[in-house]
CSV table of C-alpha atoms in Angstrom, one decimal:
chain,number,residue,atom,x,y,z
N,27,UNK,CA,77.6,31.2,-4.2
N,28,UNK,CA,79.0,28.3,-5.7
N,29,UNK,CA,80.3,25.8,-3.0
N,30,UNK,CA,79.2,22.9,-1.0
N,31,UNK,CA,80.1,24.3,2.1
N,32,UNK,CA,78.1,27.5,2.0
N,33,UNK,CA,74.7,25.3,0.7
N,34,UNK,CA,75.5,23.1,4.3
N,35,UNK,CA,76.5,26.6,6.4
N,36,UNK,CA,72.9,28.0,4.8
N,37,UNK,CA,70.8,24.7,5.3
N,38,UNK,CA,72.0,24.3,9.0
N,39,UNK,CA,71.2,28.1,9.8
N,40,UNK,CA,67.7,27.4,7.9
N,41,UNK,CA,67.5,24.2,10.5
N,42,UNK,CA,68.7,26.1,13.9
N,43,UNK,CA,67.5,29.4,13.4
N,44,UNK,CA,69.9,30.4,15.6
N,45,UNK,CA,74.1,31.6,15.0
N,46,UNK,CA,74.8,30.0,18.5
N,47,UNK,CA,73.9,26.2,17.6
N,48,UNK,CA,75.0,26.5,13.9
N,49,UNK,CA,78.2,27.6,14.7
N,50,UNK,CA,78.5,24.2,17.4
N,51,UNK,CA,77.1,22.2,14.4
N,52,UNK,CA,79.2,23.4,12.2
N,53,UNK,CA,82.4,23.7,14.1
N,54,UNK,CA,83.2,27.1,13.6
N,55,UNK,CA,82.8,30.5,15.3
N,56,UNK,CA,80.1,32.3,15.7
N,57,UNK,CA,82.1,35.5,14.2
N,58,UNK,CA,83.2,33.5,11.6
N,59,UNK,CA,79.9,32.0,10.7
N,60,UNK,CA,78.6,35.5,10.8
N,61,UNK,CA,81.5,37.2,8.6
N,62,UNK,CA,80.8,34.3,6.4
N,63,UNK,CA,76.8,34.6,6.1
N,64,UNK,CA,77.6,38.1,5.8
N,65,UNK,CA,79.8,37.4,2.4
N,66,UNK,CA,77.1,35.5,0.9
N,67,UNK,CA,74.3,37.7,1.5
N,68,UNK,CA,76.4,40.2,-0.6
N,69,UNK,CA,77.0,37.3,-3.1
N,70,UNK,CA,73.2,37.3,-3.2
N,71,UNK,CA,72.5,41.1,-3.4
N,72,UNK,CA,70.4,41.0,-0.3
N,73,UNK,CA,69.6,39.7,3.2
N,74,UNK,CA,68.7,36.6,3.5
N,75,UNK,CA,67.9,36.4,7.1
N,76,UNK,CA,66.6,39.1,10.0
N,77,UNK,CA,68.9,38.8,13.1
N,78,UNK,CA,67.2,39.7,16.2
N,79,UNK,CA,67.5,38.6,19.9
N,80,UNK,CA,65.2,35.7,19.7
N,81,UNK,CA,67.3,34.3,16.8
N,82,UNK,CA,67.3,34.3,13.1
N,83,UNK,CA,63.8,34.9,10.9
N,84,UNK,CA,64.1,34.2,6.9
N,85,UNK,CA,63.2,37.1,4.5
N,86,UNK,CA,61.3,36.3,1.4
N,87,UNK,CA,64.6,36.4,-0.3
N,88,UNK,CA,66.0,33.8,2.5
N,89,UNK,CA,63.2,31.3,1.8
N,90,UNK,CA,64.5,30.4,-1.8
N,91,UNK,CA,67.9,30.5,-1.5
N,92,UNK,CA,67.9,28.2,1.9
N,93,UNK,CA,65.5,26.4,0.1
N,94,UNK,CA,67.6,25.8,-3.0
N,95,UNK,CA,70.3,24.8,-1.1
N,96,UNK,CA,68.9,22.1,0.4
N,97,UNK,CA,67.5,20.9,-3.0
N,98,UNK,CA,71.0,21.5,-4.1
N,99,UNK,CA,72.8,19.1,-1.2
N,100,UNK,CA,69.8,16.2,-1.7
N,101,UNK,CA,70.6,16.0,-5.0
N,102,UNK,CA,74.2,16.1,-4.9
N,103,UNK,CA,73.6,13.0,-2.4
N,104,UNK,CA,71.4,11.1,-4.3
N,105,UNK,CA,73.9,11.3,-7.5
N,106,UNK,CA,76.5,9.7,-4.8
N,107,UNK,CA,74.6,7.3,-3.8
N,108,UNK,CA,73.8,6.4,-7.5
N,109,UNK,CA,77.6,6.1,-8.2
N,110,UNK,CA,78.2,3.8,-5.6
N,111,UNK,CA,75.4,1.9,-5.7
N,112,UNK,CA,77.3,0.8,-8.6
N,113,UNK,CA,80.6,-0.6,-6.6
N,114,UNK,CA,80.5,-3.8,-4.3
N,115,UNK,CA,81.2,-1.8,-1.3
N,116,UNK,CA,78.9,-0.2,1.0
N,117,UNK,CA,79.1,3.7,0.8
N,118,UNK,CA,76.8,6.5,0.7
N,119,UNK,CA,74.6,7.9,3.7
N,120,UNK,CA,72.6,6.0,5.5
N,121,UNK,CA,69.7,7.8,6.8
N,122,UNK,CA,67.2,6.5,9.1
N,123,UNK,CA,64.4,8.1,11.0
N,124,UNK,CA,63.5,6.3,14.0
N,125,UNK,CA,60.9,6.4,17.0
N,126,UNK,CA,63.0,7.5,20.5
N,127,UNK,CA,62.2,4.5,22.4
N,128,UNK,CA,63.6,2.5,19.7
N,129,UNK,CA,66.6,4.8,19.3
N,130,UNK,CA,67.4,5.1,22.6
N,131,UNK,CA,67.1,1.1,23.7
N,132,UNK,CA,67.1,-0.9,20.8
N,133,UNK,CA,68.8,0.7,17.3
N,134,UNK,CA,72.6,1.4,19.6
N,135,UNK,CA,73.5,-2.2,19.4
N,136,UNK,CA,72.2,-2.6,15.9
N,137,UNK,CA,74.0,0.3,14.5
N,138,UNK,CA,77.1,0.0,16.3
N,139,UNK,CA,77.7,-3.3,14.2
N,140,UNK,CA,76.9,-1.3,11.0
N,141,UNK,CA,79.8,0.8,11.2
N,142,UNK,CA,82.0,-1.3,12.6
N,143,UNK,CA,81.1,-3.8,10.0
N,144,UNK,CA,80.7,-1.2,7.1
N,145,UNK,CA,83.0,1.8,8.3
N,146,UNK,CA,82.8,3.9,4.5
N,147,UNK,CA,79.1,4.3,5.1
N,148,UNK,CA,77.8,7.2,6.6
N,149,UNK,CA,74.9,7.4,8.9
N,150,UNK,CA,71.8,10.6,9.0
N,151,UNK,CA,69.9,9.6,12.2
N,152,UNK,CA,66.5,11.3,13.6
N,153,UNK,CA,64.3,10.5,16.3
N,154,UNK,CA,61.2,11.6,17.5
N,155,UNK,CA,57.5,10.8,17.5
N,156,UNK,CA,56.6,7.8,15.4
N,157,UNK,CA,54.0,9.9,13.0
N,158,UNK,CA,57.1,12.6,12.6
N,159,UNK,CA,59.5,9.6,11.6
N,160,UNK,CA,57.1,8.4,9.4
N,161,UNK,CA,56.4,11.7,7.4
N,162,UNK,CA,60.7,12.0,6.9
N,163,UNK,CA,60.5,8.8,5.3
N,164,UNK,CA,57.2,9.4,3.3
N,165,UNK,CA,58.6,13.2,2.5
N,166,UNK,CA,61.8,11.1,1.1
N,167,UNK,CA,63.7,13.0,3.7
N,168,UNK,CA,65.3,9.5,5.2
N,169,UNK,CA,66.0,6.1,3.5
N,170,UNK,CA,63.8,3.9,5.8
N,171,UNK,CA,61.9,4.3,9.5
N,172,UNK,CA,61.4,2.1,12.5
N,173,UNK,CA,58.2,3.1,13.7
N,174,UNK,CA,56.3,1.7,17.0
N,175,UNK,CA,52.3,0.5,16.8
N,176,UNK,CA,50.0,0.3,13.9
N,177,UNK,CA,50.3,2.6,10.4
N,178,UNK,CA,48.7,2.8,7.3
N,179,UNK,CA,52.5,3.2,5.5
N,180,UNK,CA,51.6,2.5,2.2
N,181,UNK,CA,55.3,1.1,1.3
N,182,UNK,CA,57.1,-1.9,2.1
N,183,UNK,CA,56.3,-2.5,5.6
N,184,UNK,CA,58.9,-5.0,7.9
N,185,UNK,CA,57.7,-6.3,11.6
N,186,UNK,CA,60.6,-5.9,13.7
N,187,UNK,CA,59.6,-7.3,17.3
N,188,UNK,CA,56.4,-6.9,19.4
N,189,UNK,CA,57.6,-6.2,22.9
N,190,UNK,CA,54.8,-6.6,26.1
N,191,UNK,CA,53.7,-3.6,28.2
N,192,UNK,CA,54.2,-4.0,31.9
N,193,UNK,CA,52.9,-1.7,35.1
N,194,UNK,CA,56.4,-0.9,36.9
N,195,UNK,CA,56.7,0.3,40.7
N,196,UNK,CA,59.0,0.4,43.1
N,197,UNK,CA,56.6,-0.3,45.3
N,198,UNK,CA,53.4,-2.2,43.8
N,199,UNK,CA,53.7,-5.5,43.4
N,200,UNK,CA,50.0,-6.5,42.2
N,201,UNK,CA,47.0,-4.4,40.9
N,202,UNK,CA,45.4,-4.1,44.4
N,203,UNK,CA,48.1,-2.2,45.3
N,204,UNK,CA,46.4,0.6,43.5
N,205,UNK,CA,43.7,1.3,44.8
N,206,UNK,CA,45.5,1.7,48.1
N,207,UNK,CA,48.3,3.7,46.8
N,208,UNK,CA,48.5,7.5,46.9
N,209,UNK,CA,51.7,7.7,44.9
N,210,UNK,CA,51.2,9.2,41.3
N,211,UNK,CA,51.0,7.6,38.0
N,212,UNK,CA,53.4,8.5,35.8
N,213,UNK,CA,52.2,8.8,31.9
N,214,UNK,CA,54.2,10.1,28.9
N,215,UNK,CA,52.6,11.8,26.1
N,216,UNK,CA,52.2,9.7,22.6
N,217,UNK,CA,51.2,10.5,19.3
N,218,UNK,CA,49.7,6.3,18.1
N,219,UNK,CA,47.4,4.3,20.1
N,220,UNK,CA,49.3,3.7,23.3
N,221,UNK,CA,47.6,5.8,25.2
N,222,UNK,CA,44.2,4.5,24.1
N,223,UNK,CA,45.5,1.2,24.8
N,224,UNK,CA,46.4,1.8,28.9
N,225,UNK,CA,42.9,3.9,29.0
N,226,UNK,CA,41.0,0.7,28.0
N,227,UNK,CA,43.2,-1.6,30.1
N,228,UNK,CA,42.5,0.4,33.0
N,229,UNK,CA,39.2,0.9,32.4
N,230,UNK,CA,38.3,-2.7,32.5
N,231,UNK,CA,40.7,-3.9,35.3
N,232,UNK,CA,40.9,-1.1,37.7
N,233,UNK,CA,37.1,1.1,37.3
N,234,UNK,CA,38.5,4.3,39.2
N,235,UNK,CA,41.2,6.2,37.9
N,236,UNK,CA,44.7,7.2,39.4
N,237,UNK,CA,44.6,9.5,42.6
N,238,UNK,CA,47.5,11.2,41.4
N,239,UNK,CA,49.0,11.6,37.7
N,240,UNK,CA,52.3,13.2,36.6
N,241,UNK,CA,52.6,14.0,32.6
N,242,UNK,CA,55.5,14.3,31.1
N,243,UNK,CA,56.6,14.7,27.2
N,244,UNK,CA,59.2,12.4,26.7
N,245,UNK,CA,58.9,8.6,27.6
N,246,UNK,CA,62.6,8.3,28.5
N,247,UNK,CA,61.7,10.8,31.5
N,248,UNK,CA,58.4,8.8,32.4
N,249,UNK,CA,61.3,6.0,32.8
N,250,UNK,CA,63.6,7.8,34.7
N,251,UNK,CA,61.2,8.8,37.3
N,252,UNK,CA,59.5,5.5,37.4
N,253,UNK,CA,63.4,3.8,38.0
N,254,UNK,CA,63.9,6.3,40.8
N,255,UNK,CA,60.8,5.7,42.6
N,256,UNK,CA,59.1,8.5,42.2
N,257,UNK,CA,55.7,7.2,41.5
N,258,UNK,CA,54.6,3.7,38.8
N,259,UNK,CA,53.6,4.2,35.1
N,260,UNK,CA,53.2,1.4,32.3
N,261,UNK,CA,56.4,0.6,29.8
N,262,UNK,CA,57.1,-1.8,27.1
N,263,UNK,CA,59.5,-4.1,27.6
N,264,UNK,CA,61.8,-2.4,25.5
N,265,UNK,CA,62.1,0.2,28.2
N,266,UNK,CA,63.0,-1.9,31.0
N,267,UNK,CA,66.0,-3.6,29.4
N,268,UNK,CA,68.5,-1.9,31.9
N,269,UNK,CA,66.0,-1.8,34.8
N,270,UNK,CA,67.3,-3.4,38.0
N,271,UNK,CA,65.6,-6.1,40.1
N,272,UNK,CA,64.1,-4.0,42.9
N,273,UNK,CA,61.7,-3.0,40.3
N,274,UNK,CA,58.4,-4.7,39.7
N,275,UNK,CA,56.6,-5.5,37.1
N,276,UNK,CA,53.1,-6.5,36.4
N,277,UNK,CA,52.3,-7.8,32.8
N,278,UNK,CA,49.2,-6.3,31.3
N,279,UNK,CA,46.9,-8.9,29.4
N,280,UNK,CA,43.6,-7.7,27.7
N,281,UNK,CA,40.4,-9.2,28.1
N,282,UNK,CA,40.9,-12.3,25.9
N,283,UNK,CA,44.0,-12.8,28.2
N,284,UNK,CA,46.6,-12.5,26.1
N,285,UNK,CA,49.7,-10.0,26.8
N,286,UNK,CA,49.2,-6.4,25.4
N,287,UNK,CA,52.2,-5.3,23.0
N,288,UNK,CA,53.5,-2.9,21.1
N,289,UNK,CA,54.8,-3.7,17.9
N,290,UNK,CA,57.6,-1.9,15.7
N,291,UNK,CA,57.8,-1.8,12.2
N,292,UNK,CA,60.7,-0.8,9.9
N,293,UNK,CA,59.1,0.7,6.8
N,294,UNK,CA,60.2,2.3,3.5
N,295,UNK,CA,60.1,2.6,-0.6
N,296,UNK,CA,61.2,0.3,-2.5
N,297,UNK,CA,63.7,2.3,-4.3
N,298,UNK,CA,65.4,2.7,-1.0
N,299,UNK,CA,65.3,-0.9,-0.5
N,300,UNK,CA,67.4,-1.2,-3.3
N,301,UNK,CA,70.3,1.0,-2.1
N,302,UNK,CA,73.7,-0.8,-0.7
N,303,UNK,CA,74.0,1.2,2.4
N,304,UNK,CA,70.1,0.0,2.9
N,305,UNK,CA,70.3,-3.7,2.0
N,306,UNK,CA,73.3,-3.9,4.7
N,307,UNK,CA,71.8,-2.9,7.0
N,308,UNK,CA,69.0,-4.7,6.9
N,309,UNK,CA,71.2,-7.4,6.7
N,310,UNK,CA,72.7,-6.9,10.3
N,311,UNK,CA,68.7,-6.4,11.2
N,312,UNK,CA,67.6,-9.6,10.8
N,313,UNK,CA,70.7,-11.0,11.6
N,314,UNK,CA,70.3,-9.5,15.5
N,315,UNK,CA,66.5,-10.3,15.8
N,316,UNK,CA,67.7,-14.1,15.0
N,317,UNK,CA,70.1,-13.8,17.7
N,318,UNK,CA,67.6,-12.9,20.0
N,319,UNK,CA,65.6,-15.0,19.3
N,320,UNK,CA,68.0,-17.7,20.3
N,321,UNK,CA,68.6,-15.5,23.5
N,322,UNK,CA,64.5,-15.8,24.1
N,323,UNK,CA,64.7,-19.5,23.8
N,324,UNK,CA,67.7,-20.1,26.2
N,325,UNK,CA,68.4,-17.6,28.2
């Protein structure tokens, strides 16, 4: 086993566990990606993976080589990256790991000016839970993170924007709607502070807690039901940017009246900070929060 594309064809069955979705991410067949795993177990001398019903399992054997090849395809990256990083224009990857609120309402805009703007560059993108994001970049899996609410990151750590929290309804249009309300509150699950956060708020403003609640796992569904009427729940501002105007919202304030918020960070090593592909970025960062700023002061 010698070439790239059997080291990516292993990684992404490592990732997917499954021929089905490697074969989409990979553009191929799944009797071809099969024929071809196939070849290289033989180039191997042994299995590398069980196949079964549920999926794909690694053997012992499995474990090393996928884990090699990903070594491998980092490395080969990074020595790319080193090249260019040489030349005045902005190539390489550029791979971020950011929080899903912030990749689905804030980072489009932002990155659709980076590769229109830089069009050699590449872009790696994952979301998810803040503390996940913030392991990639720790791990060195990603270049830099944009996290949302407090961390501990140890490396260079950039405040992006603090946006306020609001109670949305369809319905309620002041707190002492409420207690009168039998509709359900509608929470999302969170891995920072948030949640703490809208305990003690409502703790201290509203005594009794909601008659009804609805969990869900995803904040982008907590929204969706929330913009559909379906009961209120509490959202940063970042949420509500495509909200229409039926929909109220009540700004939460803590007990020195001052607006709650959630902040996000953008956070990395400094090696990172030092890469081209980085650096431009970056660049159209603060060149957006400036012109939103602006925005803020005259609307």
């Amino acid at each position: 086993m010698s070439t790239i594309s059997e080291l990516q064809l292993l990684t992404v069955l490592s990732q997917e566990m499954n021929m089905r979705k490697a074969a989409e991410r990979l553009f191929v067949t799944q009797p071809a990606l099969s024929q071809r795993l196939q070849n290289i177990e033989k180039d191997w001398g042994t299995p590398l993976f069980i196949r079964s019903q549920r999926g794909l399992s690694l053997t012992a054997a499995g474990e090393l080589v996928t884990k090699f090849a990903r070594e491998t395809l980092k490395k080969e990256e990074e020595v790319k990256e080193s090249i260019h990083a040489f030349k005045e224009e902005v190539y390489g990857t550029l791979k971020i790991a950011v929080a899903s609120i912030v990749g689905q309402n804030w980072l489009p805009e932002v990155l659709k000016r980076f590769v229109e703007r830089y069009p050699q560059a590449k872009v790696s993108l994952v979301t998810g839970w803040s503390s996940d994001m913030m392991k990639s970049v720790s791990e060195d899996n990603m270049h830099i993170g944009i996290i949302r609410g407090v961390s501990d990151w140890k490396g260079i750590k950039m405040h992006l924007f603090d946006d306020p929290l609001y109670l949305v309804d369809r319905e309620i249009a002041k707190l002492e709607d409420i207690a009168l309300t039998d509709r359900p509150f509608i929470q999302f699950k969170s891995d920072s502070n948030y949640y703490e956060e809208i305990q003690v708020w409502w703790h201290q403003n509203l005594q009794m807690p909601p008659k009804n609640t609805i969990v869900v796992d995803q904040i982008e569904t907590c929204k969706q039901l929330s913009f559909n009427g379906i009961g209120y729940s509490i959202l940063p501002s970042i949420a509500l940017r495509k909200a229409d105007e039926a929909l109220s919202r009540i700004p939460l304030f803590n007990d020195n009246n001052k607006p709650i918020t959630r902040g996000t960070w953008l956070i990395g090593y400094e090696a990172n900070f030092q890469l081209k592909q980085v650096q431009a970025f970056l660049e159209i960062v603060n060149e957006y929060l400036e012109e939103e700023k602006v925005k803020a002061i005259n609307p």
